[in-house]
Short mmCIF file of C-alpha atoms and ligand atoms in Angstrom, two decimals:
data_model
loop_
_atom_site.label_atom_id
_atom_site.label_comp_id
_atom_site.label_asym_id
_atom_site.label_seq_id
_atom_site.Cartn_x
_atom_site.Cartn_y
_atom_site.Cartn_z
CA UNK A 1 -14.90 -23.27 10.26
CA UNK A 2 -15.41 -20.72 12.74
CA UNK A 3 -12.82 -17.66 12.39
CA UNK A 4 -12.22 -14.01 13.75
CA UNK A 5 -10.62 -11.23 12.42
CA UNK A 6 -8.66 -8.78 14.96
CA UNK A 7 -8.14 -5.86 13.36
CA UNK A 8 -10.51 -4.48 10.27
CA UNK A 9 -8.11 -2.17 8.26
CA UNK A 10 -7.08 -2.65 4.61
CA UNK A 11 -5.80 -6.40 5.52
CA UNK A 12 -8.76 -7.38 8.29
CA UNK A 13 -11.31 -6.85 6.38
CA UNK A 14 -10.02 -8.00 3.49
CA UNK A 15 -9.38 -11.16 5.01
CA UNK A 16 -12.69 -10.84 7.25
CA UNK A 17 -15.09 -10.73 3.86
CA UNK A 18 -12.79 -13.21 1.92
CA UNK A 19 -12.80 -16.05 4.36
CA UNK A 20 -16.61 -15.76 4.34
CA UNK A 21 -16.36 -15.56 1.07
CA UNK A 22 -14.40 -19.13 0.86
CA UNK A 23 -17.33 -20.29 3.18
CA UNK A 24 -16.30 -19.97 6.79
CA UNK A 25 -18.33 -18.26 9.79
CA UNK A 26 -16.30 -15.05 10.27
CA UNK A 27 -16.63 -12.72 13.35
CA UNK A 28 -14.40 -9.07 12.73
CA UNK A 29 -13.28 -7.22 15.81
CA UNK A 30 -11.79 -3.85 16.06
CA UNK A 31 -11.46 -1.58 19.32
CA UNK A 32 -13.08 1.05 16.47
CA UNK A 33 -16.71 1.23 16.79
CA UNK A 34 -17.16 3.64 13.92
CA UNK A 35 -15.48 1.19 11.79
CA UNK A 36 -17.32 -2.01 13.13
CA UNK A 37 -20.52 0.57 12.44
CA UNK A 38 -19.86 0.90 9.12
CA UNK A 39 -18.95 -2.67 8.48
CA UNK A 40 -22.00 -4.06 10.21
CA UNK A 41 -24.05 -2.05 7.60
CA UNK A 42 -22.36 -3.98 4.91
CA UNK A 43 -19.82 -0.93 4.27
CA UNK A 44 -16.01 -1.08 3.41
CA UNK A 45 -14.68 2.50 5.29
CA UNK A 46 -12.14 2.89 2.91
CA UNK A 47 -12.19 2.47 -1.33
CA UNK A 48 -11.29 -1.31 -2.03
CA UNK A 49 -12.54 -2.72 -5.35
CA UNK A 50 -14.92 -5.29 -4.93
CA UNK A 51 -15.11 -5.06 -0.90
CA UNK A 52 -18.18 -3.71 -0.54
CA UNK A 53 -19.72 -6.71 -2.73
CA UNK A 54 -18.45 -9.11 -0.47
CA UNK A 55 -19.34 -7.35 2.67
CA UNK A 56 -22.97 -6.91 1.83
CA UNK A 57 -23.08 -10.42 0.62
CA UNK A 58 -21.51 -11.66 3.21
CA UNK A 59 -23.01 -9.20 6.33
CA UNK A 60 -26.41 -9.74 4.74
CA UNK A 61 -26.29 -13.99 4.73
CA UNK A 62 -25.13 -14.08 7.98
CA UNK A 63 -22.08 -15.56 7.72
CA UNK A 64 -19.95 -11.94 8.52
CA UNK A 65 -20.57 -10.52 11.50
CA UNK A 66 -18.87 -7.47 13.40
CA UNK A 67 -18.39 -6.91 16.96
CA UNK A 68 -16.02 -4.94 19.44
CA UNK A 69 -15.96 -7.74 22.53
CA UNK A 70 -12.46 -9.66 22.62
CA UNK A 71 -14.85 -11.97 24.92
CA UNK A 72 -17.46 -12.85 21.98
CA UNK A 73 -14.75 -13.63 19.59
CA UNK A 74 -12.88 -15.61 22.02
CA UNK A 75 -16.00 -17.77 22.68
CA UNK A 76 -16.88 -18.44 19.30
CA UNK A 77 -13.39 -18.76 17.09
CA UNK A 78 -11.38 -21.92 16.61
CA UNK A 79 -9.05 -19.78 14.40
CA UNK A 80 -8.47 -16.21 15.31
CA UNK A 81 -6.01 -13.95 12.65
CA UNK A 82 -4.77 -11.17 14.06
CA UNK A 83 -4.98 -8.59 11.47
CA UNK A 84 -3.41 -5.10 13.18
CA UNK A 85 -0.86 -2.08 12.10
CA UNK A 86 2.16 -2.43 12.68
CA UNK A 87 3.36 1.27 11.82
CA UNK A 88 6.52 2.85 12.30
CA UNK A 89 7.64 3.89 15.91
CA UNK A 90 7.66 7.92 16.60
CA UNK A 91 11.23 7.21 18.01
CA UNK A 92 12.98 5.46 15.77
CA UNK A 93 12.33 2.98 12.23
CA UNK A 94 11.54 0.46 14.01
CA UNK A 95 8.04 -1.16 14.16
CA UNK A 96 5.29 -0.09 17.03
CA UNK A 97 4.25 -3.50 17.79
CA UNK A 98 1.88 -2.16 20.31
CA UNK A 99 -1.19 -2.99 18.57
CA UNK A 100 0.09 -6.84 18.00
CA UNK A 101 0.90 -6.83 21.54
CA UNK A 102 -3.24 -5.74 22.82
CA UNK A 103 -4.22 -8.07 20.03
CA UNK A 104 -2.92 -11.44 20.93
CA UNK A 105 -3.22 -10.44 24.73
CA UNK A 106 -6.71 -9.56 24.14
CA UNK A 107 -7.69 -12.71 22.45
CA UNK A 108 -5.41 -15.17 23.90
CA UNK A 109 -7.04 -13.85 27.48
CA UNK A 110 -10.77 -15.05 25.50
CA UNK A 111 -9.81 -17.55 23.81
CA UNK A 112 -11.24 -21.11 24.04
CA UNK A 113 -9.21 -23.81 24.61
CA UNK A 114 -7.12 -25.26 21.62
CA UNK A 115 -8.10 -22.30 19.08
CA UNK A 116 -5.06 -21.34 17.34
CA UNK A 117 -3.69 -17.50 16.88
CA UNK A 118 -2.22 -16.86 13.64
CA UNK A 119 -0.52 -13.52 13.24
CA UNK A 120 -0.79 -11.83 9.53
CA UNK A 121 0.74 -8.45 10.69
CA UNK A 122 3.91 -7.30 9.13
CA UNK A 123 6.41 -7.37 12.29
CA UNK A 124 9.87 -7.81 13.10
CA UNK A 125 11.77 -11.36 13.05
CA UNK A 126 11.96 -12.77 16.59
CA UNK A 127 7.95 -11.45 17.42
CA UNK A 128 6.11 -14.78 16.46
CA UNK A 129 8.52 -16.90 18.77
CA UNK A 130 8.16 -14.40 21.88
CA UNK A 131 4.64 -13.83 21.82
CA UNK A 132 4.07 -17.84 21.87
CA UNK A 133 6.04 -17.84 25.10
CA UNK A 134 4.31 -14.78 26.23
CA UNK A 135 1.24 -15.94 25.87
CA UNK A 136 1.42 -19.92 25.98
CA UNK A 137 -1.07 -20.44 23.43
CA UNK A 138 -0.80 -22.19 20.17
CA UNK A 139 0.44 -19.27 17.61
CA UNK A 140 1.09 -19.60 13.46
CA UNK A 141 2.49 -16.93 11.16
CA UNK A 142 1.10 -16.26 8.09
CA UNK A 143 2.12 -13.58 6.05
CA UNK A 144 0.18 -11.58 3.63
CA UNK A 145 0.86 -9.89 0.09
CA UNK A 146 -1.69 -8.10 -0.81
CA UNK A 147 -1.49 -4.79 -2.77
CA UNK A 148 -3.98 -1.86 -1.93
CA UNK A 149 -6.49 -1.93 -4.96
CA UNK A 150 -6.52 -5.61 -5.58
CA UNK A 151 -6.70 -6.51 -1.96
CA UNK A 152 -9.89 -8.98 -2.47
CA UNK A 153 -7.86 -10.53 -6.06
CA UNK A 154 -5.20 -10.79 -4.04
CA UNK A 155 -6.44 -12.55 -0.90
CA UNK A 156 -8.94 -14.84 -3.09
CA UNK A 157 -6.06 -15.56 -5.41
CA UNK A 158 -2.95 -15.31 -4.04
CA UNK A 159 0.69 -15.83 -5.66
CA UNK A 160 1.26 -18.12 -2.26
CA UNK A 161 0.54 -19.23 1.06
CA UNK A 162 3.20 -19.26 3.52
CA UNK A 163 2.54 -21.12 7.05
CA UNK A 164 5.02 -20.30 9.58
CA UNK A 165 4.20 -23.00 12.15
CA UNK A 166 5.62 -25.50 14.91
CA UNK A 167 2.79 -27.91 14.78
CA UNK A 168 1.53 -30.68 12.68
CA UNK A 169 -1.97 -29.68 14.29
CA UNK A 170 -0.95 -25.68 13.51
CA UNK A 171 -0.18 -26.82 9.50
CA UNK A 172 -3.69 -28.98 9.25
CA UNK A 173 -5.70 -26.08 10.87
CA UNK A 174 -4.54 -23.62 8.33
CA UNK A 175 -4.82 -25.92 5.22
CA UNK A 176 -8.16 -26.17 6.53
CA UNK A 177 -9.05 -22.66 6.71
CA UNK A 178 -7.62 -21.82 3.13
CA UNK A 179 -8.71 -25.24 1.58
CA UNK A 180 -10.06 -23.96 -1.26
CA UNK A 181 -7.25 -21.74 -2.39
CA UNK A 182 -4.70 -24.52 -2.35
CA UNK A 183 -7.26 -26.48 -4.09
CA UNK A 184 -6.94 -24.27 -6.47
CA UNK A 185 -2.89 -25.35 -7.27
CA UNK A 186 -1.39 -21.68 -5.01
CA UNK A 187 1.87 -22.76 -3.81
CA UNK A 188 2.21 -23.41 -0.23
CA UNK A 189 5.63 -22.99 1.64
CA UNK A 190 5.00 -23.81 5.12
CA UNK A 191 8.49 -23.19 7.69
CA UNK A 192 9.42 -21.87 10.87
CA UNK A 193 7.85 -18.89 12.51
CA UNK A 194 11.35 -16.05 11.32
CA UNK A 195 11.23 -17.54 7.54
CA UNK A 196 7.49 -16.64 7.65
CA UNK A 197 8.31 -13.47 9.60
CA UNK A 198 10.69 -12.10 6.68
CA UNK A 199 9.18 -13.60 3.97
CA UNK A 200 6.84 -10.50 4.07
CA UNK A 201 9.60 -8.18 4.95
CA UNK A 202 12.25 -9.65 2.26
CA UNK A 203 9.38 -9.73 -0.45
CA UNK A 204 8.43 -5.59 0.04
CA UNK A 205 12.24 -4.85 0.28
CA UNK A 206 12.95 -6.77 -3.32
CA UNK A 207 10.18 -4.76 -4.35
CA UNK A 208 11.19 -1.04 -3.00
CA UNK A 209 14.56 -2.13 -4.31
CA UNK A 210 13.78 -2.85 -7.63
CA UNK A 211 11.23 0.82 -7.85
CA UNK A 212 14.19 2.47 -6.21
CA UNK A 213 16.66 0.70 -9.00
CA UNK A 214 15.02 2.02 -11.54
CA UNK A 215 14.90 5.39 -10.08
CA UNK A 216 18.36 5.55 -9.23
CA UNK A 217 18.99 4.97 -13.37
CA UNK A 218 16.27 7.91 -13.82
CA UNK A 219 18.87 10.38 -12.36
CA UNK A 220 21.33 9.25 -14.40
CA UNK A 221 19.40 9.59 -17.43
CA UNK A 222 18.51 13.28 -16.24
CA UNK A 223 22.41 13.72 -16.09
CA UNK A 224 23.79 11.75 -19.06
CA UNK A 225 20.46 12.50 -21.57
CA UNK A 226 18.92 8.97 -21.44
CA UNK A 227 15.38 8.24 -21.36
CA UNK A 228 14.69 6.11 -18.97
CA UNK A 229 10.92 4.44 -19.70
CA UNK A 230 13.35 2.91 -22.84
CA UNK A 231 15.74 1.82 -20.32
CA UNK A 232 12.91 0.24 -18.42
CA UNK A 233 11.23 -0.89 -21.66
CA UNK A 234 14.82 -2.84 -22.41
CA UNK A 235 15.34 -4.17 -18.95
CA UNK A 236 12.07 -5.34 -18.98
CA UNK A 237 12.71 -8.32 -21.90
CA UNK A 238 15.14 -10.26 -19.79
CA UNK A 239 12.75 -12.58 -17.76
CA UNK A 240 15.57 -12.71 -15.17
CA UNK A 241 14.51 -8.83 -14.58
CA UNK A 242 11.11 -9.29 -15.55
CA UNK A 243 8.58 -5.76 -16.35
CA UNK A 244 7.34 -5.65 -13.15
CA UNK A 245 8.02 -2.82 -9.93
CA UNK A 246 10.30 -0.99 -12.79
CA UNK A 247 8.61 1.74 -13.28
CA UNK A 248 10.49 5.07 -12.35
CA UNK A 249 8.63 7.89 -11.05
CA UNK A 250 8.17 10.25 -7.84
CA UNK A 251 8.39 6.61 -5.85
CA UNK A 252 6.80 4.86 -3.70
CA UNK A 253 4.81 5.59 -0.63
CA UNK A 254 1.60 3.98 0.85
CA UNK A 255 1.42 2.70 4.54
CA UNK A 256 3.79 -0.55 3.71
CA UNK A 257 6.76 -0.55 2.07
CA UNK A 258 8.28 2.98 2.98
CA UNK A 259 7.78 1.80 6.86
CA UNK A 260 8.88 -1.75 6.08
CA UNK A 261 12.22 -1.33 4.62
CA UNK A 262 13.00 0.88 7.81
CA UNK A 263 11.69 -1.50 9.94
CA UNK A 264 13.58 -4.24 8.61
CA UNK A 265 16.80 -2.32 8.38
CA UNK A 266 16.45 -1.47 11.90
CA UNK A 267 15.82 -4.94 13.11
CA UNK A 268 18.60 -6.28 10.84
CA UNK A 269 21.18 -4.25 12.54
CA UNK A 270 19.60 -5.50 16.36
CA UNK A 271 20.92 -9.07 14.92
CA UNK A 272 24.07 -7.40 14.05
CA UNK A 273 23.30 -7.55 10.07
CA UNK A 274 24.07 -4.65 8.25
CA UNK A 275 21.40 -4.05 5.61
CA UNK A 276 22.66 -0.39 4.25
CA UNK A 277 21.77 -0.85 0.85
CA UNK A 278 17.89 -0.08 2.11
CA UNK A 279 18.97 3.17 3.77
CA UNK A 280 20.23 3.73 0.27
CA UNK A 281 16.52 2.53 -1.43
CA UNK A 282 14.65 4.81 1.12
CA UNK A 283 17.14 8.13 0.45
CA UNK A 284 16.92 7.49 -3.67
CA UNK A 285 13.39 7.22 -2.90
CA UNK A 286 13.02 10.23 -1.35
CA UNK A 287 15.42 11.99 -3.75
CA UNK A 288 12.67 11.97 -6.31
CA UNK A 289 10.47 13.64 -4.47
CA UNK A 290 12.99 16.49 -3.75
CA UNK A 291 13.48 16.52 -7.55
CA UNK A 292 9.81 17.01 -8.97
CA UNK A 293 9.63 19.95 -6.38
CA UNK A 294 13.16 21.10 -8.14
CA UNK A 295 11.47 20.54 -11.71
CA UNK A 296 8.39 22.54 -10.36
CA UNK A 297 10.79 25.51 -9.59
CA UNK A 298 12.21 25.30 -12.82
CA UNK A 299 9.67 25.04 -14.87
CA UNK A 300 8.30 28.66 -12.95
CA UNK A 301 11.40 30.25 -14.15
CA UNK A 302 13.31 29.67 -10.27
CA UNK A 303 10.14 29.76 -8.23
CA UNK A 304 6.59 29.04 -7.41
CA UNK A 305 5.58 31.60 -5.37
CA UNK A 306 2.16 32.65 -6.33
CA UNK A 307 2.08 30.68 -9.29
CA UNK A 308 -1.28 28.42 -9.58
CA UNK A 309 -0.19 24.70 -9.94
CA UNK A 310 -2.42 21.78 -10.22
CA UNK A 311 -1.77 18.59 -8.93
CA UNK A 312 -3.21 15.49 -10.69
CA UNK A 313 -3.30 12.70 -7.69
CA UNK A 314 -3.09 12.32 -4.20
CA UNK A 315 -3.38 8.96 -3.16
CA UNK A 316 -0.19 6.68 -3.04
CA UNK A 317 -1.22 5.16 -5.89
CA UNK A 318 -3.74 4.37 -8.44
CA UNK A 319 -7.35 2.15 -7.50
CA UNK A 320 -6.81 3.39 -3.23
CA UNK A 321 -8.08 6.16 -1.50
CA UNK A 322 -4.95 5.73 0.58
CA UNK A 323 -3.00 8.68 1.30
CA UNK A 324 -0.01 7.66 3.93
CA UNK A 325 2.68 8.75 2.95
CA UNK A 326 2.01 9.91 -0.58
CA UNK A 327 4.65 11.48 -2.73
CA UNK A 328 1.90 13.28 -4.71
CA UNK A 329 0.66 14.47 -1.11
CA UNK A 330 4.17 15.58 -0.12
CA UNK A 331 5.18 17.48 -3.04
CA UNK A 332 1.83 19.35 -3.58
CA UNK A 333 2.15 19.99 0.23
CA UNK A 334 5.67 21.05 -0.45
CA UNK A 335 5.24 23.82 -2.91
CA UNK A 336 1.88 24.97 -0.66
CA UNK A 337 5.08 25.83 1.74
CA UNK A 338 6.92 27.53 -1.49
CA UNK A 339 3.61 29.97 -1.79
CA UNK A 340 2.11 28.47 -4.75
CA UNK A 341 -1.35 28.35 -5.38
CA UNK A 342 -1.91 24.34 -4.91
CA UNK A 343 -5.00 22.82 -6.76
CA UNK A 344 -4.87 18.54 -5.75
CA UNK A 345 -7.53 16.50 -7.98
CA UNK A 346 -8.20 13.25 -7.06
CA UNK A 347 -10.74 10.50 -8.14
CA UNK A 348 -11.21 8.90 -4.44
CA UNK A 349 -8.54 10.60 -1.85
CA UNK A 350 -9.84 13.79 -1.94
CA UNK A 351 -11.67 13.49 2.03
CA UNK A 352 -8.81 11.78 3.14
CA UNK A 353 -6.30 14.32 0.86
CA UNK A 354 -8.30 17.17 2.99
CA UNK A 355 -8.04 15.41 6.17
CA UNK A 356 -4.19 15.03 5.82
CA UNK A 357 -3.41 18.37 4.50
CA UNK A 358 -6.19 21.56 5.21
CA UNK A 359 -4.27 23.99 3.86
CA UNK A 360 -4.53 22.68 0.39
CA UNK A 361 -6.53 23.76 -2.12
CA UNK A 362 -9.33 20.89 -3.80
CA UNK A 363 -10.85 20.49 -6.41
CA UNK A 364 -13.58 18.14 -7.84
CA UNK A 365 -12.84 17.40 -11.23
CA UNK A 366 -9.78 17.08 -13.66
CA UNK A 367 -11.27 20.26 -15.75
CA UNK A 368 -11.69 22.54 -12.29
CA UNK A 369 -8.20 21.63 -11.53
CA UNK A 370 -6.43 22.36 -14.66
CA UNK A 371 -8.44 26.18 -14.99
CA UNK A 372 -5.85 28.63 -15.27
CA UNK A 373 -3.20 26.46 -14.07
CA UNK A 374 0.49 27.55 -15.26
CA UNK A 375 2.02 23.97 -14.04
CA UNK A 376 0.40 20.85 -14.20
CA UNK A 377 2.02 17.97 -11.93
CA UNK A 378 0.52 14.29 -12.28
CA UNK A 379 1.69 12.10 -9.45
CA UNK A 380 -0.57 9.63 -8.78
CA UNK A 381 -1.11 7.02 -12.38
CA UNK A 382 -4.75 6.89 -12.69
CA UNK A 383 -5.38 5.36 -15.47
CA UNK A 384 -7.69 8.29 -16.63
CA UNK A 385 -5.07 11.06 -16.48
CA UNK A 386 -3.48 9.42 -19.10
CA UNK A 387 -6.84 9.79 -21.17
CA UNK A 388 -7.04 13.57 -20.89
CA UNK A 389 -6.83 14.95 -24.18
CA UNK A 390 -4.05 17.32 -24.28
CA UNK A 391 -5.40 19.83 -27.02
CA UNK A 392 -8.71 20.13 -24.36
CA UNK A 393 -6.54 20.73 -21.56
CA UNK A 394 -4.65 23.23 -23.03
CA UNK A 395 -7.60 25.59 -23.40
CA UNK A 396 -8.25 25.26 -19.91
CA UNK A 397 -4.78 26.11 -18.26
CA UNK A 398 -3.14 29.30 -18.96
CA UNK A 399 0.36 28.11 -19.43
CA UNK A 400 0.38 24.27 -20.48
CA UNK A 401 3.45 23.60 -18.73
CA UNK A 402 3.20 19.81 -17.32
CA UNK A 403 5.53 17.11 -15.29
CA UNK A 404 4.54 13.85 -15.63
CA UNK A 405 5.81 12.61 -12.26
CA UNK A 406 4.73 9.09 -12.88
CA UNK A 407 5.95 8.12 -16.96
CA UNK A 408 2.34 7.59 -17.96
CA UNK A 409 1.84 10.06 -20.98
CA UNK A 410 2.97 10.10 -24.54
CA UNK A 411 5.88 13.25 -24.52
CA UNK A 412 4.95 13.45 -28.23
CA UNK A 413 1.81 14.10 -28.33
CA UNK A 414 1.63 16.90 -25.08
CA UNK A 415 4.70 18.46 -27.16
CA UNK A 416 2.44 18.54 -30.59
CA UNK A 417 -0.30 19.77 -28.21
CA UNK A 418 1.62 22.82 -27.53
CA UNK A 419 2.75 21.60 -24.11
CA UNK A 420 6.11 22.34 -22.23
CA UNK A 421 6.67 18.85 -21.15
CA UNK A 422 8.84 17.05 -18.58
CA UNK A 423 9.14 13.58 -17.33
CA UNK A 424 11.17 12.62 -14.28
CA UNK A 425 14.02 10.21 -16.02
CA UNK A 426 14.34 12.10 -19.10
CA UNK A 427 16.38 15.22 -19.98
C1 UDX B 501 2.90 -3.34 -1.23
C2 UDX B 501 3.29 -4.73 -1.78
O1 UDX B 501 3.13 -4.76 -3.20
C3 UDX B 501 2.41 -5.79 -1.17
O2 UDX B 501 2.79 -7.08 -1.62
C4 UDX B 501 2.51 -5.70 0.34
O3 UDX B 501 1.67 -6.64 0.94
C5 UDX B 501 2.19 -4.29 0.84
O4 UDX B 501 3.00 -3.34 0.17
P1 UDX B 501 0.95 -1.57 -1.73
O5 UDX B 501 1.50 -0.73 -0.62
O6 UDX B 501 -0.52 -1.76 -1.83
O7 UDX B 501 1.57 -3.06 -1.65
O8 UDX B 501 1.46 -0.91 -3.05
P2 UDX B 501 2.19 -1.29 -4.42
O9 UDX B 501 1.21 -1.57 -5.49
O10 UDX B 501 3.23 -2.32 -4.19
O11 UDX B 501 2.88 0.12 -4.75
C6 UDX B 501 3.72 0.76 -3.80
C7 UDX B 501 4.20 2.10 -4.31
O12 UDX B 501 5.17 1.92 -5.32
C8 UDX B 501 3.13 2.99 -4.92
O13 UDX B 501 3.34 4.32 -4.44
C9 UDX B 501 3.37 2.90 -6.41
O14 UDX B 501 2.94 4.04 -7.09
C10 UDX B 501 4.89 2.73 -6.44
N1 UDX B 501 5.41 2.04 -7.64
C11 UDX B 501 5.03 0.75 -7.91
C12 UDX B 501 6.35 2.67 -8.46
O15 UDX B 501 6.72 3.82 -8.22
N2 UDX B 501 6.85 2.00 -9.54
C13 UDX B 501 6.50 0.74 -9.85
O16 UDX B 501 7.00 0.20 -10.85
C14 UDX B 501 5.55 0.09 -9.03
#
């Protein structure tokens, strides 16, 4: 088939190099000619395992092609996905759904007779249904899932398809399109445009629930002397919990589900549905933040002025080199304000770490990081922080002091090490 792609961030082009990848004739647009630059060259402009494969394979055989004309993509798609932000408005939690808005009015003004627009943005119930009257053209909703670092995995391979559609013609286009992933035995739940709508915005609100959840049961165990990776350990074994999203921490950030939940608590209480409880997620979320900056202070004997702290992490989480709204970000950034002496280490943020916050200090290793640090704070779980050998790292700091803001390392063996060692969830 012959697809576009509005919209090449994280999810565009993603979705852009998969569906060539499942054989179709993609075109990507984006208003962003640096981007489409860097994509025509075969070049993912951000750090997404196995993206760049796909996008040289896929730029270099023809089948992927980039391009900044509405009017070329309109001529040559019978499917176009429109693949934009949706972040949160300056005003208030809810959604900016201005890029949506110059997306489908771009196309739909190109667009050849009979192609069909399917939206895969994250917006606010009700949008689907008023942009088909807006625009009169044939419009399906179909959600994505996909988590930052497996993006590809989880677009090639996805848990389910959801089809929010009014047609019979909508429904047999889009089985089309992802033939060989149902093929495959994913589960399809096709429905009405506002099912498909909040099945993306119910799905990351169980999620930030269930990280804020366990959270909330870290500050108890601070209070009351629990442990709460055990807690999460026994929680864990009862499939009706299941292991999953329930590990406590400094919380979640990234460019979804902090700007989701508000979103969908905002547009909740338009409809006249009270969803409180996610004010609650979002301020238990934050909470944790407040606290590693509290443990920071305490660990420096009441404060961190002047004292030389390194920070191990700065993207929102592991495998991205994503760094909206990162807690590691926030609390490094945080104690900068206090007047410590901020060192951030990151394996792939560190441009976009800069970008975000100047006034940081950087450095380019885990060893240049730690030298002469009297606090260590991890905060993002790489999964090679938790190799560093603690007996090495303690001849390179000059106080081994550390937080593990993220329950990755083994208190036992930083505490034979020599280390002063704190966890967030444990007294
Ligand atoms: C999320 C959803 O998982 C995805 O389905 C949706 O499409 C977009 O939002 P993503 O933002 O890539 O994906 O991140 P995710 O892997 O879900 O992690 C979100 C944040 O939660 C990260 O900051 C992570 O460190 C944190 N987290 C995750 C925890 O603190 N504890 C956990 O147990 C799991």
């Amino acid at each position: 088939m012959r697809l576009t792609v509005i919209g090449t961030g994280y999810l565009g082009a993603t979705h852009a190099a998969c569906m060539a990848e499942l054989g179709h004739e993609v075109v990507g647009v984006d208003v962003d000619a640096g981007k489409i630059a860097a994509l025509r060259a075969g070049r993912a402009p951000f750090h997404e395992p196995g993206l760049s494969a796909l996008l040289a394979r896929h730029t270099a055989s023809g089948r992927l092609r980039f391009t900044t004309a509405y009017e070329e993509a309109g001529a040559f798609g019978q499917v176009h996905f429109v693949c934009v932000g949706t972040p949160q408005r300056r005003d208030c939690d809810g959604a900016d759904l201005s890029c949506v808005e110059s997306a489908f009015a771009g196309i739909a003004r190109h667009a050849r007779k009979g192609a069909l627009l399917v939206g895969k943005s994250t917006v606010p119930v009700g949008t689907a249904a008023r942009l088909a009257e807006e625009h009169g053209a044939e419009i399906a909703w179909n959600p994505e899932f996909l988590r930052e670092g497996f993006a590809v995995e989880d677009t090639l391979r996805p848990d389910r398809l959801v089809f929010g559609v009014r047609t019979g013609r909508a429904e047999r286009l889009l089985r089309q399109v992802y033939g060989p992933v149902l093929a495959a035995g994913t589960p399809l739940v096709v429905t009405d445009f506002a099912t498909a709508e909040l099945a993306k915005t119910a799905a990351n609100s169980f999620l930030a629930t269930k990280i804020s959840f366990i959270n909330a049961m870290a500050e108890v165990c601070e209070a009351a002397g629990g442990d709460v990776r055990k807690l999460s350990e026994v929680l864990g074994c009862d499939g009706r919990i299941g292991r999953a999203y329930l590990r406590a921490g400094v919380g979640f950030g990234g460019g979804c589900l902090p700007k989701d939940i508000r979103a969908f608590a905002h547009r909740s209480a338009e409809l006249g549905v009270d969803l409180g409880f996610l004010h609650a997620v979002d301020a238990i979320n934050m909470r944790r933040r407040d606290r590693t900056v509290a443990l920071a202070r305490e660990l420096c004997g009441g404060s961190v002025l002047g004292a030389r702290v390194a920070v191990l992490g700065a993207a929102f989480k592991p495998d991205s080199d994503d760094v909206r709204d990162s807690p590691a970000l926030n609390v490094a950034a945080r104690l900068g304000l206090d007047g410590a002496d901020v060192t951030v280490y990151d394996p792939e943020a560190l441009d976009n770490a800069r970008k975000a916050f100047p006034l940081l200090g950087y450095a380019l290793s885990v060893p240049e990081a730690l030298r002469g640090a009297e606090l260590v704070l991890l905060l993002t779980e790489w999964p090679r922080f938790r190799e560093i050998d603690p007996r090495w790292a303690a001849g390179l700091v000059s106080r081994p002091r550390i937080v593990d803001g993220r329950g990755v390392l083994d208190p036992d063996r930083w505490t034979a090490a020599g280390w002063r060692f704190c966890a967030l969830g444990m007294s």
